[in-house]
mmCIF file of C-alpha atoms in Angstrom:
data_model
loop_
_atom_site.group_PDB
_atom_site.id
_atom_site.type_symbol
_atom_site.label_atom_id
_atom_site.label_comp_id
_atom_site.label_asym_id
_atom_site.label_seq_id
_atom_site.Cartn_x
_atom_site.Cartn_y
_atom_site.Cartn_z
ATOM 1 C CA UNK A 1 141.151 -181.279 -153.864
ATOM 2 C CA UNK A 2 142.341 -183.627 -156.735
ATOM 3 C CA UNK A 3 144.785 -181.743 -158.566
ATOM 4 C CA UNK A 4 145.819 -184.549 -160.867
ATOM 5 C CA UNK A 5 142.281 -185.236 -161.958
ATOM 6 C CA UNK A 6 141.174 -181.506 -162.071
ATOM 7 C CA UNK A 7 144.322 -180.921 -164.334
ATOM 8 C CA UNK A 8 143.745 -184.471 -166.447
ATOM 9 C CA UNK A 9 139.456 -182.985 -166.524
ATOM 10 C CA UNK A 10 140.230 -179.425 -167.443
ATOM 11 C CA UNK A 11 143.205 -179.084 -168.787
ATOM 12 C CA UNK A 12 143.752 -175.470 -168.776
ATOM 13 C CA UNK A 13 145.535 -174.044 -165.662
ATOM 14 C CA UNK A 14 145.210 -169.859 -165.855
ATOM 15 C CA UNK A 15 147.848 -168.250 -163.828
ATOM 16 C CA UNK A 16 146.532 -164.202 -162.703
ATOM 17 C CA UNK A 17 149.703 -162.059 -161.558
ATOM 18 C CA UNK A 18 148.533 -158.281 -161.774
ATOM 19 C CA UNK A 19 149.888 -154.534 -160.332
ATOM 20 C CA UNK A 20 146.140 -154.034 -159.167
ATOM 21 C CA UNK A 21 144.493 -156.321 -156.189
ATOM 22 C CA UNK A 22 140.868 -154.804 -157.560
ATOM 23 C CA UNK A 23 141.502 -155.815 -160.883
ATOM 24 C CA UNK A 24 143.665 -158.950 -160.364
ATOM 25 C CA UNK A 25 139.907 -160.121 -158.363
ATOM 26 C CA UNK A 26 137.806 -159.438 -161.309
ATOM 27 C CA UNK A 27 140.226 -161.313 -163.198
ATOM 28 C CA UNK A 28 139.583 -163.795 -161.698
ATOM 29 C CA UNK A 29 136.031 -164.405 -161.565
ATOM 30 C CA UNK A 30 135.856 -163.115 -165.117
ATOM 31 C CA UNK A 31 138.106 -166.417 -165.739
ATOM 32 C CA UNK A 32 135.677 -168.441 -162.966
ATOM 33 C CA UNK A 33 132.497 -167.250 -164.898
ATOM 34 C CA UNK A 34 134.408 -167.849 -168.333
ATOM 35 C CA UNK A 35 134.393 -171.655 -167.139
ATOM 36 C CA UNK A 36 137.973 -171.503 -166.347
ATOM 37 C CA UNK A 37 137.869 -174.377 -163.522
ATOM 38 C CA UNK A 38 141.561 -173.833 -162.630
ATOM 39 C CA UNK A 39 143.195 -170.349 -161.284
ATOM 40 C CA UNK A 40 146.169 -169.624 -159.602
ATOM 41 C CA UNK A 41 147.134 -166.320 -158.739
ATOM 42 C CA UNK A 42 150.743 -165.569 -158.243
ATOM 43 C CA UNK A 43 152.189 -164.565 -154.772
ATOM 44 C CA UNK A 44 154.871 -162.410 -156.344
ATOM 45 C CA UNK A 45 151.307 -160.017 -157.963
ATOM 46 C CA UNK A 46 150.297 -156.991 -155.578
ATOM 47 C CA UNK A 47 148.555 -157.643 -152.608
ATOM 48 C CA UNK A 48 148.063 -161.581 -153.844
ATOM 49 C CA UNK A 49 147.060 -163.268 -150.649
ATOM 50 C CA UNK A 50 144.532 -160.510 -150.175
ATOM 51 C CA UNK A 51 143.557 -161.398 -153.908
ATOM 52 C CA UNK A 52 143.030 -165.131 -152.942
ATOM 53 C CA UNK A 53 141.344 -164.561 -149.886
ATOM 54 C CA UNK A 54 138.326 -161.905 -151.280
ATOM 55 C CA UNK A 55 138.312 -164.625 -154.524
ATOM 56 C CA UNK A 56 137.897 -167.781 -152.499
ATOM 57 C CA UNK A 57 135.069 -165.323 -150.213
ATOM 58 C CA UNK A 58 133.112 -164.905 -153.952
ATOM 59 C CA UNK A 59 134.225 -168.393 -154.933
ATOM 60 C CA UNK A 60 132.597 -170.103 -152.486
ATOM 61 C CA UNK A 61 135.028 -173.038 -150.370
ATOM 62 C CA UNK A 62 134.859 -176.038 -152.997
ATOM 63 C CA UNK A 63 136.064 -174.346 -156.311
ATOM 64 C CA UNK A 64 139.767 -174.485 -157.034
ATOM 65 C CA UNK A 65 141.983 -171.796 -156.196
ATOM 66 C CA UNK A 66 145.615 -171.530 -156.268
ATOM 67 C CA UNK A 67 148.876 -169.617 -154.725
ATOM 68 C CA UNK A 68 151.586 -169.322 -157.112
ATOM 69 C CA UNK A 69 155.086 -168.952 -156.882
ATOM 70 C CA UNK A 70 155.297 -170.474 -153.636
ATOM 71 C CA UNK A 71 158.993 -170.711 -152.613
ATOM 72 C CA UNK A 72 158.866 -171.291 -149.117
ATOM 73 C CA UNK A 73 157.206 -172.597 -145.895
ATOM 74 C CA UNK A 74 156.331 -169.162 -145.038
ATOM 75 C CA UNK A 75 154.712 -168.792 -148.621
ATOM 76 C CA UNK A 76 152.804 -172.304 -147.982
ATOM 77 C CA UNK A 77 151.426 -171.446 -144.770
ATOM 78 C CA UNK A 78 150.515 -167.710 -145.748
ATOM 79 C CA UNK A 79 148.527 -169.141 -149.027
ATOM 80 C CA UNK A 80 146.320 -171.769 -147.078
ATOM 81 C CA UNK A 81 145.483 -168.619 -144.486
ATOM 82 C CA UNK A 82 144.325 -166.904 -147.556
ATOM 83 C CA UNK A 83 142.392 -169.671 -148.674
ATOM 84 C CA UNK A 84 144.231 -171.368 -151.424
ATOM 85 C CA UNK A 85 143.313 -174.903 -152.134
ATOM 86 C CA UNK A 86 146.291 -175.627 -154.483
ATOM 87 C CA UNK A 87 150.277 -174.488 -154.953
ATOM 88 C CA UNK A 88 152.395 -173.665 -157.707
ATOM 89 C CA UNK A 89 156.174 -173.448 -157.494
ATOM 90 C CA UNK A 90 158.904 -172.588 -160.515
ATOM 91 C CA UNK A 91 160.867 -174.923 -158.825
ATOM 92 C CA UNK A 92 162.123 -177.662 -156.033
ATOM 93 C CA UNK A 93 162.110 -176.000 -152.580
ATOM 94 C CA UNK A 94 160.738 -175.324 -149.354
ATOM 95 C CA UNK A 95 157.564 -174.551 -150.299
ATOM 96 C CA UNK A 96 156.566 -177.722 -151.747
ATOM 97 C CA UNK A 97 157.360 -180.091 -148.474
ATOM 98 C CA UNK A 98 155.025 -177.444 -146.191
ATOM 99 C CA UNK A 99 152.188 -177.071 -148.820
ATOM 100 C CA UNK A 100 151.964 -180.898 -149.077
ATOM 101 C CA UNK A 101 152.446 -181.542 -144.990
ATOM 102 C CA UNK A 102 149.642 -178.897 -145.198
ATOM 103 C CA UNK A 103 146.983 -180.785 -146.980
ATOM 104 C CA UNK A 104 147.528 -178.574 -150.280
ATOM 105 C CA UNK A 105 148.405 -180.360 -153.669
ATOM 106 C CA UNK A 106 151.152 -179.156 -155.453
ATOM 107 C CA UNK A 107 152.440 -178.601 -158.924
ATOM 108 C CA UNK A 108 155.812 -178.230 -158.833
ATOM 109 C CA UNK A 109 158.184 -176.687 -160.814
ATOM 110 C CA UNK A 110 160.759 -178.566 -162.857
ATOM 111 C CA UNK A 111 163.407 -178.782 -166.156
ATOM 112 C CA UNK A 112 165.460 -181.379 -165.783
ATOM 113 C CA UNK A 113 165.104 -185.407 -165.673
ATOM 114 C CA UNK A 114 166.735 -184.951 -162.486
ATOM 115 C CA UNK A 115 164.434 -182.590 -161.092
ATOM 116 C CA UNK A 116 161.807 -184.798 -162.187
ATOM 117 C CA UNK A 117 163.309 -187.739 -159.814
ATOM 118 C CA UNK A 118 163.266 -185.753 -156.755
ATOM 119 C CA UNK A 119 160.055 -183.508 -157.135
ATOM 120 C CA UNK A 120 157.884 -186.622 -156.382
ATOM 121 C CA UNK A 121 159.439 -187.692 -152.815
ATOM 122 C CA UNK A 122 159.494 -183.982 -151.607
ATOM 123 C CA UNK A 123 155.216 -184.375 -151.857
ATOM 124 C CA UNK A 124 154.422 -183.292 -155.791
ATOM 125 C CA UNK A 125 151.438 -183.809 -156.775
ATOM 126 C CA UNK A 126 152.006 -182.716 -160.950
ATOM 127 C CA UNK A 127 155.359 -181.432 -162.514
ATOM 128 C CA UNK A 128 154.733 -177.601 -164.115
ATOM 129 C CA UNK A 129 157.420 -177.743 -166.762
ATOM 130 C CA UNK A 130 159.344 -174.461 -166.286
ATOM 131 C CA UNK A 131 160.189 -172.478 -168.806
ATOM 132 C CA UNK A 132 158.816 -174.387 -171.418
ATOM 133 C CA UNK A 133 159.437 -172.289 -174.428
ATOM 134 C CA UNK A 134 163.600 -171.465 -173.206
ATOM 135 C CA UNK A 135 163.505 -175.699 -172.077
ATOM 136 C CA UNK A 136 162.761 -177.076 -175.552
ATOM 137 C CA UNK A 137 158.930 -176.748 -176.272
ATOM 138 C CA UNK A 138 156.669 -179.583 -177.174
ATOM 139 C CA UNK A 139 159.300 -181.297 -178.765
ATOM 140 C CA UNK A 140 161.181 -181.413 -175.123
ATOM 141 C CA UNK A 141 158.403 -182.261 -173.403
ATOM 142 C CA UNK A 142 157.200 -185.622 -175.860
ATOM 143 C CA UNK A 143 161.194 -186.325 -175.082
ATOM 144 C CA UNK A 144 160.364 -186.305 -171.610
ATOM 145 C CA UNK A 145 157.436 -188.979 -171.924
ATOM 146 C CA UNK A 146 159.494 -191.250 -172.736
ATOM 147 C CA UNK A 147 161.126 -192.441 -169.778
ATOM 148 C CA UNK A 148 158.417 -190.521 -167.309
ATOM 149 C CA UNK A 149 155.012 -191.706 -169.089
ATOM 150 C CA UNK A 150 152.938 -191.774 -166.116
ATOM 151 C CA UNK A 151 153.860 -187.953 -164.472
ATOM 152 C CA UNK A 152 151.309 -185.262 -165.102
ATOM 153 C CA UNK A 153 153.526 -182.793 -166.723
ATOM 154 C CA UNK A 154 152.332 -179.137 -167.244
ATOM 155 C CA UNK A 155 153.971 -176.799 -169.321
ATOM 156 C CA UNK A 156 154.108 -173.008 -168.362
ATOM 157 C CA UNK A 157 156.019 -169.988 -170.535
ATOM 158 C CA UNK A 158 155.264 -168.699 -173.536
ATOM 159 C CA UNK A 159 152.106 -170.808 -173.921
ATOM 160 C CA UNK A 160 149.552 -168.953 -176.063
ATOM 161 C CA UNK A 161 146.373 -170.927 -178.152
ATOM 162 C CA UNK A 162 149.142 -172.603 -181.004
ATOM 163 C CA UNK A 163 151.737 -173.717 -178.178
ATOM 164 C CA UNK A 164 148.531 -174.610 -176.115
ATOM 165 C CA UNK A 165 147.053 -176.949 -179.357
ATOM 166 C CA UNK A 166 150.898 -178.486 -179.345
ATOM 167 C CA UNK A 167 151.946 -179.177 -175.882
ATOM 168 C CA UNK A 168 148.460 -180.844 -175.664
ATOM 169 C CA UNK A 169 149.270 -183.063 -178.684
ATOM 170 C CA UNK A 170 152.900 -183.533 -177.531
ATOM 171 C CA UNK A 171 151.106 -185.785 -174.358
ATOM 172 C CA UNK A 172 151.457 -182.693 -172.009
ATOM 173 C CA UNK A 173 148.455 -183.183 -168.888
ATOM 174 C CA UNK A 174 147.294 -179.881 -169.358
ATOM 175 C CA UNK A 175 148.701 -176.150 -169.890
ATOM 176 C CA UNK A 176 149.390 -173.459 -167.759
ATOM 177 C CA UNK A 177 148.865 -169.960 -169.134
ATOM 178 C CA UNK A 178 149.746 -166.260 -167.504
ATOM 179 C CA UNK A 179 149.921 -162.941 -170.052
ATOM 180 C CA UNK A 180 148.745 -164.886 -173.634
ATOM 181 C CA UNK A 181 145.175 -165.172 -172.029
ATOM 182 C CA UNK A 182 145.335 -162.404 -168.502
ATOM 183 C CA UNK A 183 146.732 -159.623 -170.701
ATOM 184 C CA UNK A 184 146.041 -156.742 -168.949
ATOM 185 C CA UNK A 185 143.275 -157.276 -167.473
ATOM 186 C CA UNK A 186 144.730 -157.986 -163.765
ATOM 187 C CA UNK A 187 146.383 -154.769 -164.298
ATOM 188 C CA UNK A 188 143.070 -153.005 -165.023
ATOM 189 C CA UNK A 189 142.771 -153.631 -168.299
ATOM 190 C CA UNK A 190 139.472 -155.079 -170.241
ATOM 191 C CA UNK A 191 137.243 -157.703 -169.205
ATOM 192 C CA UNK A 192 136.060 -157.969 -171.843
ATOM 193 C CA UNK A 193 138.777 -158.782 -173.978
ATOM 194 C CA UNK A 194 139.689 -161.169 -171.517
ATOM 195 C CA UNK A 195 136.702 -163.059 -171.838
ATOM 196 C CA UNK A 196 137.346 -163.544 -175.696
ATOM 197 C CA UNK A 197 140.489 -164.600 -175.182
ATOM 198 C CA UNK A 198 139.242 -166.535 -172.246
ATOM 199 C CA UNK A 199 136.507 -168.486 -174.862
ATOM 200 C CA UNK A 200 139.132 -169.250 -177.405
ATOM 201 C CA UNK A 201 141.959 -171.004 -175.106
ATOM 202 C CA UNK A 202 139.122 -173.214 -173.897
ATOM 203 C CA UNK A 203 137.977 -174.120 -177.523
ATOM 204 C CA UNK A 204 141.262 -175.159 -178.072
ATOM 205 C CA UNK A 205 141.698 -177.468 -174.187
ATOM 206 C CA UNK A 206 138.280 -178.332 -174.949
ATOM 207 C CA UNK A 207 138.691 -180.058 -178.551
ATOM 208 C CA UNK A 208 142.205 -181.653 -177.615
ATOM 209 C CA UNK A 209 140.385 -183.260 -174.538
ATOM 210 C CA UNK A 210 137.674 -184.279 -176.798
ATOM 211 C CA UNK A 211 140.483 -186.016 -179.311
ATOM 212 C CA UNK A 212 142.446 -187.560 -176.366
ATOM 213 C CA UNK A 213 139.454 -189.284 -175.189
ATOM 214 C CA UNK A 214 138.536 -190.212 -178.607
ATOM 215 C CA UNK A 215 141.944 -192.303 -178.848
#
């Protein structure tokens, strides 16, 4: 897949890390049925690569699907068994080299200018910006534009609908968001609620895509 155009496209990345494999799954195609185009679910949630592989089985083979918190080669490898299409790291390592000599796109996890530098050799695809809220916030990140204007950078942390609205307007690619929109809901919790919550982060990706393209 294209992760830099899915992320430029959709703008909303929604990350599923739950204590129930049953529930983490109908997270997940809650989110898919929501329109939520872009899902990873985290390795460290129970029983995630089972979680990817039943998803990507009701998913069908084309629609995006991530592993998160890939860390290693082992991690890489066991995530495109599963069926993951996409990986997310929290930072530079291992994981990043095998997922891209693997065929997977990566958004890679990074702070610092000089993590910046050296994610792209290693085979990054996207920079997640990681933690956003304890690295600066949108204020950080529009600093960060300045001498990196043409990375895809992704902020993830503490990202709810008004941090969403802001790191969109501060130039950020698109937004990555875990408990502000899952909740509970991967740990059994409502569906439903997760669906309202699901409809109002996309009115808010979906009217700062609308402005950027208006510029």
């Amino acid at each position: 897949m294209d992760l830099r155009a899915a992320l430029a496209t959709h703008r909303l990345l929604a990350i599923v890390r739950g204590t129930d494999p049953e529930a983490a799954v109908r997270t997940v195609l809650t989110l898919a049925e929501e329109g939520v185009e872009l899902i990873e679910v985290s390795l460290t949630g129970a029983d995630a690569l089972s979680v990817i592989e039943r998803a990507r089985k009701e998913l069908g083979p084309d629609r995006p699907l991530g592993a998160g918190t890939v860390l290693t080669a082992d991690d890489a490898r066991a995530a495109r068994r599963a069926g993951a299409n996409f990986a997310v790291t929290p930072a530079l390592g291992d994981g990043i080299r095998e997922a891209h000599r693997l065929g997977l796109p990566v958004l890679a996890g990074v702070m610092t200018p000089t993590e910046i530098l050296a994610a792209r050799p290693l085979g990054a695809a996207a920079l997640k910006i990681f933690p956003a809220a304890e690295a600066g916030g949108p204020a950080y990140l529009k600093a960060l534009r300045g001498p990196f204007p043409h990375e895809l950078f992704v902020p993830v942390g503490g990202v709810d609908e008004a941090a969403a609205r802001a790191y969109l307007d501060a130039g950020a690619t698109a937004v990555g968001v875990g408990s502000p929109l899952v909740g509970d809901a991967a740990d059994g919790g409502s569906q439903s609620a997760l669906r309202t919550r699901a409809r109002a982060l996309l009115t808010v990706v979906r009217k700062a895509s609308f402005a950027g393209e208006a510029s």
